[in-house]
Short mmCIF file of C-alpha atoms in Angstrom, two decimals:
data_model
loop_
_atom_site.label_atom_id
_atom_site.label_comp_id
_atom_site.label_asym_id
_atom_site.label_seq_id
_atom_site.Cartn_x
_atom_site.Cartn_y
_atom_site.Cartn_z
CA MET A 1 31.37 -66.37 41.46
CA SER A 2 30.20 -64.21 44.36
CA LYS A 3 30.53 -61.18 42.11
CA ARG A 4 28.12 -62.72 39.60
CA ARG A 5 25.68 -63.60 42.36
CA ASN A 6 25.77 -59.98 43.66
CA THR A 7 25.12 -58.63 40.18
CA GLY A 8 22.19 -60.99 39.75
CA GLN A 9 20.74 -59.89 43.06
CA TYR A 10 20.99 -56.24 42.13
CA ILE A 11 19.18 -56.88 38.83
CA THR A 12 16.40 -58.78 40.59
CA ILE A 13 15.85 -55.97 43.11
CA LEU A 14 15.76 -53.40 40.31
CA MET A 15 13.20 -55.37 38.33
CA LEU A 16 10.99 -55.83 41.39
CA PHE A 17 11.19 -52.08 42.01
CA ILE A 18 10.10 -51.34 38.43
CA VAL A 19 7.17 -53.77 38.71
CA VAL A 20 6.04 -52.10 41.96
CA ILE A 21 6.16 -48.67 40.31
CA ILE A 22 4.08 -49.88 37.34
CA ILE A 23 1.47 -51.52 39.60
CA TYR A 24 1.29 -48.39 41.76
CA SER A 25 0.76 -46.19 38.68
CA LEU A 26 -2.01 -48.45 37.41
CA VAL A 27 -3.73 -48.48 40.78
CA LYS A 28 -3.44 -44.73 41.14
CA SER A 29 -4.95 -43.94 37.71
CA GLY A 30 -7.85 -46.37 37.87
CA GLY A 31 -8.67 -46.57 41.52
CA SER A 32 -9.17 -42.99 42.74
CA PRO A 33 -11.86 -42.54 45.40
CA PRO A 34 -15.06 -40.90 44.09
CA SER A 35 -15.07 -37.06 44.30
CA PRO A 36 -17.96 -35.13 45.88
CA ILE A 37 -18.89 -33.91 42.31
CA LEU A 38 -20.80 -36.53 40.39
CA GLY A 39 -19.04 -37.83 37.30
CA MET A 40 -15.42 -37.45 36.31
CA ALA A 41 -14.23 -33.95 35.29
CA THR A 42 -11.97 -33.89 32.25
CA ALA A 43 -9.96 -31.15 30.61
CA GLN A 44 -9.73 -30.83 26.85
CA VAL A 45 -7.24 -28.43 25.25
CA GLY A 46 -8.52 -26.63 22.19
CA ASN A 47 -6.61 -24.41 19.75
CA PHE A 48 -7.34 -20.95 18.39
CA THR A 49 -5.62 -19.96 15.16
CA THR A 50 -5.65 -16.86 13.02
CA THR A 51 -3.54 -15.31 10.26
CA VAL A 52 -3.32 -11.54 10.47
CA GLN A 53 -2.63 -9.82 7.15
CA THR A 54 -1.51 -6.24 6.83
CA SER A 55 -1.07 -4.17 3.72
CA ILE A 56 -0.54 -0.53 2.88
CA SER A 57 -0.84 1.22 -0.44
CA CYS A 58 -0.36 4.81 -1.57
CA THR A 59 -1.68 6.22 -4.80
CA ALA A 60 -0.53 9.63 -6.03
CA SER A 61 -2.31 11.60 -8.72
CA ASP A 62 -0.49 11.97 -12.00
CA LYS A 63 -0.31 15.74 -11.50
CA ALA A 64 1.31 15.32 -8.07
CA LEU A 65 4.19 13.39 -9.61
CA ASN A 66 4.78 15.82 -12.47
CA VAL A 67 5.19 19.25 -10.92
CA SER A 68 6.28 22.08 -13.17
CA PHE A 69 7.26 25.51 -11.88
CA GLY A 70 7.34 26.81 -15.44
CA SER A 71 9.61 29.59 -16.58
CA THR A 72 10.99 31.59 -13.64
CA ASN A 73 13.27 34.51 -12.88
CA PRO A 74 15.90 34.77 -10.13
CA GLY A 75 14.22 35.86 -6.90
CA ASP A 76 10.78 34.54 -7.93
CA VAL A 77 8.54 32.51 -5.64
CA VAL A 78 6.39 30.23 -7.77
CA ASN A 79 3.44 28.01 -6.88
CA GLY A 80 4.03 24.90 -8.95
CA THR A 81 0.80 23.14 -8.19
CA LEU A 82 -1.65 25.39 -10.03
CA ASN A 83 -4.27 24.91 -7.40
CA TYR A 84 -7.93 25.47 -7.97
CA TYR A 85 -7.95 24.86 -11.64
CA GLY A 86 -10.06 21.75 -11.37
CA PHE A 87 -13.21 21.93 -13.42
CA PRO A 88 -16.60 20.25 -13.16
CA PRO A 89 -17.57 17.45 -13.22
CA ASP A 90 -14.30 16.33 -11.63
CA CYS A 91 -14.23 19.11 -9.08
CA THR A 92 -14.61 22.85 -8.74
CA ASN A 93 -11.84 25.01 -7.32
CA CYS A 94 -9.93 22.04 -6.10
CA THR A 95 -6.46 20.69 -6.54
CA TRP A 96 -5.45 17.64 -8.50
CA TYR A 97 -2.22 17.33 -6.53
CA ASN A 98 -2.92 14.68 -4.00
CA VAL A 99 -1.98 11.31 -2.54
CA THR A 100 -4.44 8.73 -1.24
CA ASN A 101 -4.29 5.89 1.25
CA ASP A 102 -5.72 3.45 -1.26
CA VAL A 103 -8.58 1.09 -0.31
CA LEU A 104 -6.13 -1.76 -0.89
CA SER A 105 -4.66 -0.84 2.49
CA ASN A 106 -6.16 -2.13 5.69
CA LEU A 107 -4.29 0.29 7.98
CA ALA A 108 -3.91 4.01 8.51
CA ILE A 109 -0.65 5.45 7.18
CA ASN A 110 1.87 8.22 7.72
CA ILE A 111 3.36 9.94 4.68
CA THR A 112 6.78 11.59 4.68
CA ILE A 113 8.59 13.53 1.98
CA MET A 114 12.21 13.90 0.90
CA GLY A 115 13.77 15.34 -2.21
CA ALA A 116 16.84 15.79 -4.38
CA ARG A 117 18.15 19.14 -5.59
CA LEU A 118 17.23 20.70 -8.91
CA GLN A 119 20.16 20.67 -11.27
CA SER A 120 21.06 22.04 -14.66
CA ASP A 121 24.49 20.81 -15.74
CA ALA A 122 26.78 22.01 -12.93
CA ASN A 123 24.26 24.55 -11.62
CA ILE A 124 22.26 23.66 -8.57
CA ILE A 125 19.16 24.90 -6.81
CA ALA A 126 19.17 23.30 -3.36
CA ILE A 127 16.14 21.22 -2.50
CA GLY A 128 15.49 23.43 0.52
CA ASN A 129 14.29 26.08 -1.95
CA VAL A 130 11.25 23.90 -2.60
CA THR A 131 8.62 24.10 0.11
CA TRP A 132 5.37 22.24 0.56
CA ARG A 133 2.13 22.17 2.53
CA SER A 134 -0.61 19.59 2.75
CA ASN A 135 -4.23 19.65 3.73
CA SER A 136 -6.84 17.02 4.37
CA THR A 137 -9.32 18.84 2.16
CA SER A 138 -8.91 20.34 -1.24
CA GLY A 139 -10.12 23.69 -0.02
CA ASN A 140 -8.10 26.87 0.16
CA ALA A 141 -7.09 26.59 3.81
CA SER A 142 -5.11 29.46 5.33
CA SER A 143 -2.24 27.06 5.98
CA MET A 144 -1.85 26.42 2.26
CA ALA A 145 0.31 29.48 1.74
CA TYR A 146 3.98 29.99 0.90
CA ALA A 147 4.57 31.68 4.25
CA SER A 148 3.57 28.42 6.00
CA GLY A 149 5.58 26.24 3.65
CA ILE A 150 7.94 23.54 4.98
CA LYS A 151 11.29 23.05 3.30
CA ILE A 152 11.88 19.71 1.62
CA THR A 153 14.92 17.91 3.02
CA SER A 154 17.22 15.30 1.52
CA THR A 155 16.05 12.68 4.03
CA ASP A 156 12.54 11.75 5.15
CA ASN A 157 11.23 14.49 7.39
CA GLU A 158 9.67 12.63 10.32
CA ALA A 159 9.09 15.83 12.28
CA ASN A 160 6.84 17.29 9.56
CA LYS A 161 4.80 14.59 7.93
CA VAL A 162 2.74 15.16 4.80
CA ALA A 163 0.00 13.14 6.46
CA GLU A 164 -0.35 11.44 9.81
CA SER A 165 -2.74 8.59 10.58
CA LEU A 166 -4.38 8.97 7.18
CA ASP A 167 -7.31 6.58 7.13
CA VAL A 168 -7.95 4.02 4.41
CA GLY A 169 -9.60 5.72 1.45
CA SER A 170 -8.63 9.22 2.63
CA THR A 171 -6.69 11.77 0.60
CA THR A 172 -4.22 14.47 1.43
CA HIS A 173 -3.76 17.44 -0.91
CA LEU A 174 -0.43 19.04 -1.71
CA ARG A 175 1.06 22.33 -2.78
CA PHE A 176 4.63 23.06 -3.80
CA TRP A 177 6.46 26.38 -4.08
CA LEU A 178 9.87 27.12 -5.51
CA SER A 179 11.91 30.07 -4.29
CA VAL A 180 14.39 30.73 -7.08
CA PRO A 181 17.68 32.00 -5.59
CA SER A 182 18.56 35.50 -6.68
CA GLY A 183 21.91 34.29 -7.94
CA ALA A 184 20.50 31.38 -9.96
CA VAL A 185 22.19 30.72 -13.28
CA ALA A 186 20.04 30.36 -16.41
CA GLY A 187 19.21 26.79 -17.37
CA SER A 188 16.60 24.04 -17.38
CA TYR A 189 16.62 22.57 -13.91
CA THR A 190 15.15 19.22 -12.96
CA GLY A 191 14.81 17.63 -9.55
CA ASN A 192 12.66 15.05 -7.85
CA TYR A 193 11.00 14.11 -4.60
CA THR A 194 9.71 10.94 -2.98
CA LEU A 195 6.62 10.36 -0.91
CA THR A 196 7.00 7.38 1.43
CA CYS A 197 4.05 5.72 3.14
CA THR A 198 4.38 3.61 6.27
CA GLN A 199 1.78 2.19 8.58
CA THR A 200 0.93 4.30 11.57
CA ALA A 201 2.77 2.70 14.49
CA MET B 1 -7.54 17.77 -52.54
CA ILE B 2 -10.68 17.02 -50.57
CA LYS B 3 -9.35 13.56 -49.78
CA LYS B 4 -6.11 15.08 -48.48
CA LEU B 5 -7.96 17.53 -46.26
CA PHE B 6 -10.20 14.77 -44.97
CA PHE B 7 -7.16 12.64 -44.18
CA ILE B 8 -5.48 15.50 -42.29
CA PHE B 9 -8.72 16.13 -40.41
CA VAL B 10 -8.94 12.47 -39.38
CA LEU B 11 -5.31 12.50 -38.23
CA CYS B 12 -5.91 15.59 -36.10
CA LEU B 13 -9.02 14.05 -34.64
CA LEU B 14 -7.16 10.86 -33.75
CA THR B 15 -4.38 12.87 -32.13
CA VAL B 16 -6.85 14.67 -29.91
CA LEU B 17 -8.81 11.54 -29.03
CA CYS B 18 -5.66 9.54 -28.35
CA LYS B 19 -4.24 12.09 -25.90
CA PRO B 20 -3.00 10.04 -22.93
CA ALA B 21 -5.30 10.30 -19.97
CA LEU B 22 -3.97 11.29 -16.58
CA ALA B 23 -2.79 8.17 -14.81
CA ASP B 24 -2.49 7.68 -11.09
CA VAL B 25 0.63 5.95 -9.79
CA GLY B 26 0.47 3.77 -6.70
CA VAL B 27 2.46 1.12 -4.89
CA GLY B 28 1.47 -1.29 -2.14
CA LEU B 29 3.26 -3.75 0.12
CA SER B 30 2.16 -6.61 2.31
CA PRO B 31 2.89 -7.23 5.12
CA SER B 32 3.39 -3.66 6.23
CA LYS B 33 5.57 -4.47 9.25
CA ILE B 34 7.43 -7.54 10.49
CA ILE B 35 9.21 -8.61 13.65
CA LEU B 36 11.24 -11.80 13.36
CA GLN B 37 13.28 -13.81 15.81
CA ILE B 38 16.22 -15.54 14.14
CA GLU B 39 19.04 -17.59 15.59
CA GLY B 40 22.39 -15.97 14.81
CA GLY B 41 24.34 -17.71 12.05
CA THR B 42 21.22 -19.11 10.36
CA LYS B 43 19.30 -17.98 7.28
CA GLN B 44 15.63 -17.15 7.05
CA ASP B 45 13.63 -16.28 3.96
CA PHE B 46 10.59 -14.03 4.11
CA GLN B 47 8.15 -13.29 1.32
CA PHE B 48 6.64 -9.87 0.68
CA LEU B 49 3.88 -9.04 -1.79
CA ALA B 50 4.25 -5.89 -3.90
CA PHE B 51 1.27 -4.61 -5.85
CA ASN B 52 0.33 -1.76 -8.14
CA SER B 53 -2.57 0.49 -7.09
CA GLY B 54 -2.10 2.81 -10.08
CA ASP B 55 -3.58 2.79 -13.55
CA TYR B 56 -0.75 1.39 -15.66
CA PRO B 57 1.93 -1.32 -15.38
CA LEU B 58 4.68 -0.09 -13.11
CA ASP B 59 8.32 -0.92 -12.64
CA ILE B 60 8.67 -1.23 -8.87
CA SER B 61 12.08 -0.90 -7.20
CA LEU B 62 12.78 -2.88 -4.06
CA SER B 63 15.37 -1.89 -1.49
CA VAL B 64 16.51 -2.42 2.08
CA SER B 65 17.80 0.20 4.50
CA GLY B 66 18.90 0.49 8.12
CA ASP B 67 20.91 -1.82 10.38
CA ILE B 68 19.66 -4.90 8.54
CA VAL B 69 21.34 -3.97 5.24
CA LYS B 70 24.58 -5.77 6.05
CA PHE B 71 22.90 -9.17 6.33
CA THR B 72 19.82 -8.84 4.11
CA LYS B 73 19.45 -9.72 0.44
CA ILE B 74 16.54 -9.19 -1.91
CA GLY B 75 15.99 -11.67 -4.73
CA ASP B 76 15.01 -9.15 -7.41
CA SER B 77 15.68 -5.42 -7.08
CA ASN B 78 13.15 -4.49 -9.83
CA ILE B 79 9.86 -6.09 -10.75
CA MET B 80 7.20 -5.15 -13.28
CA VAL B 81 3.72 -5.29 -11.76
CA GLU B 82 0.37 -5.07 -13.49
CA PRO B 83 -2.23 -2.71 -11.96
CA GLU B 84 -4.93 -4.04 -9.70
CA PRO B 85 -8.32 -4.24 -11.41
CA LYS B 86 -10.82 -1.51 -10.59
CA PRO B 87 -12.71 -1.05 -8.41
CA HIS B 88 -9.87 -1.79 -6.01
CA ALA B 89 -10.66 -4.49 -3.48
CA LEU B 90 -8.77 -6.93 -1.30
CA PRO B 91 -7.44 -9.58 -1.73
CA ILE B 92 -4.68 -8.53 -4.11
CA LYS B 93 -5.05 -10.07 -7.58
CA ASN B 94 -1.99 -9.05 -9.62
CA GLY B 95 0.64 -8.63 -6.94
CA ARG B 96 4.15 -10.07 -7.27
CA THR B 97 5.90 -11.81 -4.40
CA PHE B 98 9.58 -11.27 -3.73
CA THR B 99 11.85 -13.00 -1.26
CA VAL B 100 14.03 -11.27 1.28
CA THR B 101 16.75 -13.39 2.91
CA PHE B 102 17.99 -12.53 6.39
CA SER B 103 21.36 -14.00 7.50
CA PRO B 104 22.17 -12.31 10.80
CA PRO B 105 25.63 -12.81 12.31
CA VAL B 106 26.30 -15.03 15.30
CA SER B 107 26.16 -13.27 18.63
CA SER B 108 26.67 -14.44 22.20
CA GLU B 109 23.78 -12.25 23.36
CA THR B 110 20.37 -11.25 22.03
CA LYS B 111 20.56 -8.27 19.68
CA ARG B 112 17.92 -6.20 17.92
CA TYR B 113 18.38 -4.85 14.40
CA THR B 114 15.94 -2.49 12.68
CA GLY B 115 15.47 -1.29 9.13
CA THR B 116 12.93 -1.08 6.34
CA VAL B 117 12.04 -2.98 3.20
CA SER B 118 10.76 -0.50 0.61
CA ALA B 119 8.93 -0.69 -2.68
CA SER B 120 8.72 2.43 -4.81
CA GLY B 121 7.55 3.41 -8.24
CA SER B 122 10.02 4.91 -10.67
CA PRO B 123 10.28 8.70 -10.67
CA SER B 124 8.43 10.43 -13.47
CA LYS B 125 10.61 11.06 -16.47
CA GLY B 126 10.71 14.42 -18.16
CA ALA B 127 9.07 16.35 -15.34
CA GLN B 128 10.74 19.50 -14.04
CA PHE B 129 10.11 18.36 -10.48
CA GLY B 130 9.21 14.70 -10.75
CA GLY B 131 7.83 12.68 -7.88
CA SER B 132 7.76 9.05 -6.95
CA VAL B 133 5.62 7.27 -4.42
CA GLY B 134 6.67 4.33 -2.32
CA VAL B 135 5.78 2.26 0.70
CA ALA B 136 8.12 1.10 3.44
CA ALA B 137 7.65 -1.80 5.82
CA PRO B 138 9.56 -1.48 9.11
CA VAL B 139 11.55 -4.62 9.91
CA GLU B 140 12.82 -5.66 13.33
CA ILE B 141 15.09 -8.68 13.64
CA ILE B 142 15.73 -10.14 17.08
CA VAL B 143 18.89 -12.21 16.85
CA THR B 144 19.25 -14.86 19.53
CA PRO B 145 22.44 -16.67 20.51
CA PRO B 146 22.89 -20.02 18.75
CA ALA B 147 21.91 -23.19 20.59
CA SER B 148 25.19 -24.89 19.69
CA MET B 149 28.76 -23.72 20.38
CA LEU B 150 29.62 -25.04 16.91
CA ALA B 151 27.85 -22.04 15.37
CA PHE B 152 30.72 -19.83 16.57
CA ILE B 153 33.19 -21.83 14.45
CA THR B 154 33.48 -19.96 11.20
CA PRO B 155 34.73 -21.54 7.96
CA THR B 156 38.11 -19.90 8.64
CA TYR B 157 38.41 -21.61 12.01
CA SER B 158 37.38 -24.92 10.44
CA ALA B 159 40.09 -24.55 7.78
CA ILE B 160 42.76 -23.85 10.43
CA ILE B 161 41.71 -26.87 12.50
CA LEU B 162 41.72 -29.12 9.42
CA LEU B 163 45.18 -27.84 8.48
CA ILE B 164 46.54 -28.59 11.95
CA ILE B 165 45.01 -32.08 11.83
CA ALA B 166 46.50 -32.64 8.38
CA ILE B 167 49.99 -31.57 9.55
CA LEU B 168 49.78 -33.85 12.60
CA ALA B 169 48.58 -36.74 10.41
CA ILE B 170 51.48 -36.25 8.02
CA ILE B 171 54.02 -36.16 10.87
CA PHE B 172 52.48 -39.32 12.35
CA LEU B 173 52.56 -41.18 9.02
CA LEU B 174 56.13 -40.13 8.36
CA LYS B 175 57.15 -41.34 11.81
CA LYS B 176 55.38 -44.64 11.18
CA SER B 177 57.28 -45.17 7.96
CA GLY B 178 60.59 -44.39 9.66
CA ILE B 179 61.16 -40.95 8.23
CA THR B 180 62.02 -38.19 10.67
CA ILE B 181 62.27 -34.49 10.14
CA SER B 182 64.66 -32.54 12.33
CA VAL B 183 65.92 -29.00 12.50
CA GLN B 184 69.58 -28.30 13.11
CA ARG B 185 71.39 -25.03 13.61
CA ARG B 186 74.24 -24.31 11.23
CA ARG B 187 77.54 -23.66 12.91
#
């Protein structure tokens, strides 16, 4: 019996405590003394939202993707990109071997190159025998020479990019050379390369 | 005779006029870079948009490389995409979306995995030195530890636990029904 009475007392005290807390909260929220600034200052949280979209796109000329070194002899060095054969009205003394950061991009891009060896049956010409150079204009820059050529590698060459920070709508022009090894065996060799575009970090 | 000559002349003329024009080849990808935070042991899908900035329909190959390969799957590895209408302008009209699913492993600490999702056009056929052009989107996955300890329990562990429970249940039921199993050494 005394146990029940104690329990009842504890419940009563707890309920009174809760009522006091509620009354205090109501008094506190509604009964604040007036501040020196006229009116009541309020804070309203607003949201800002945006969706950022990024896209990159590379377009290569048909000629750039179909390079032919023609008929060669062991020991030859051949320019496969037949530069400066463009004719008016398209262009004069320019190259049709190019890749563009298409206007469907909204970012500048880097372009890297890698390649696979040229092969004829079991006979191989290593991809390092193909060299390349690029230029931001189609003109005959002094750098666009075999002596300045960079060897194509079997993985993307980050140290020597075809183009770096190429702006949207801008074009880079390419040349390729093949150095036929002196011990090359006769045959029809085919190989390939890949241009990879990524956004400039 | 004249009719034959005229016919041959028309054929030759058609052959010249129908010579395929030079066609540019281009590939695009959106977004061009992603960084995701994923809880280890969970799956997250992400959609990319591949589009064709060239002149003709293109068979685009999709691939994944880098650290993320072991837990990343692409829905379709090849898609045929129609070219964007000219003049080229955003937004993309004829692009195709593809889904990449990331399922990073559970880890007790935060780990970073990097790789790329690439879209490339097919290499030119028949060329002596054929080229292909592609775009690559860098991907960074930040894998966080799971919120629940249960995530560390693999299906194998669950099977072992269930087996143990089943054995104990069988022993208990046998005991209840008065059957005992004992092991005795042969003398």
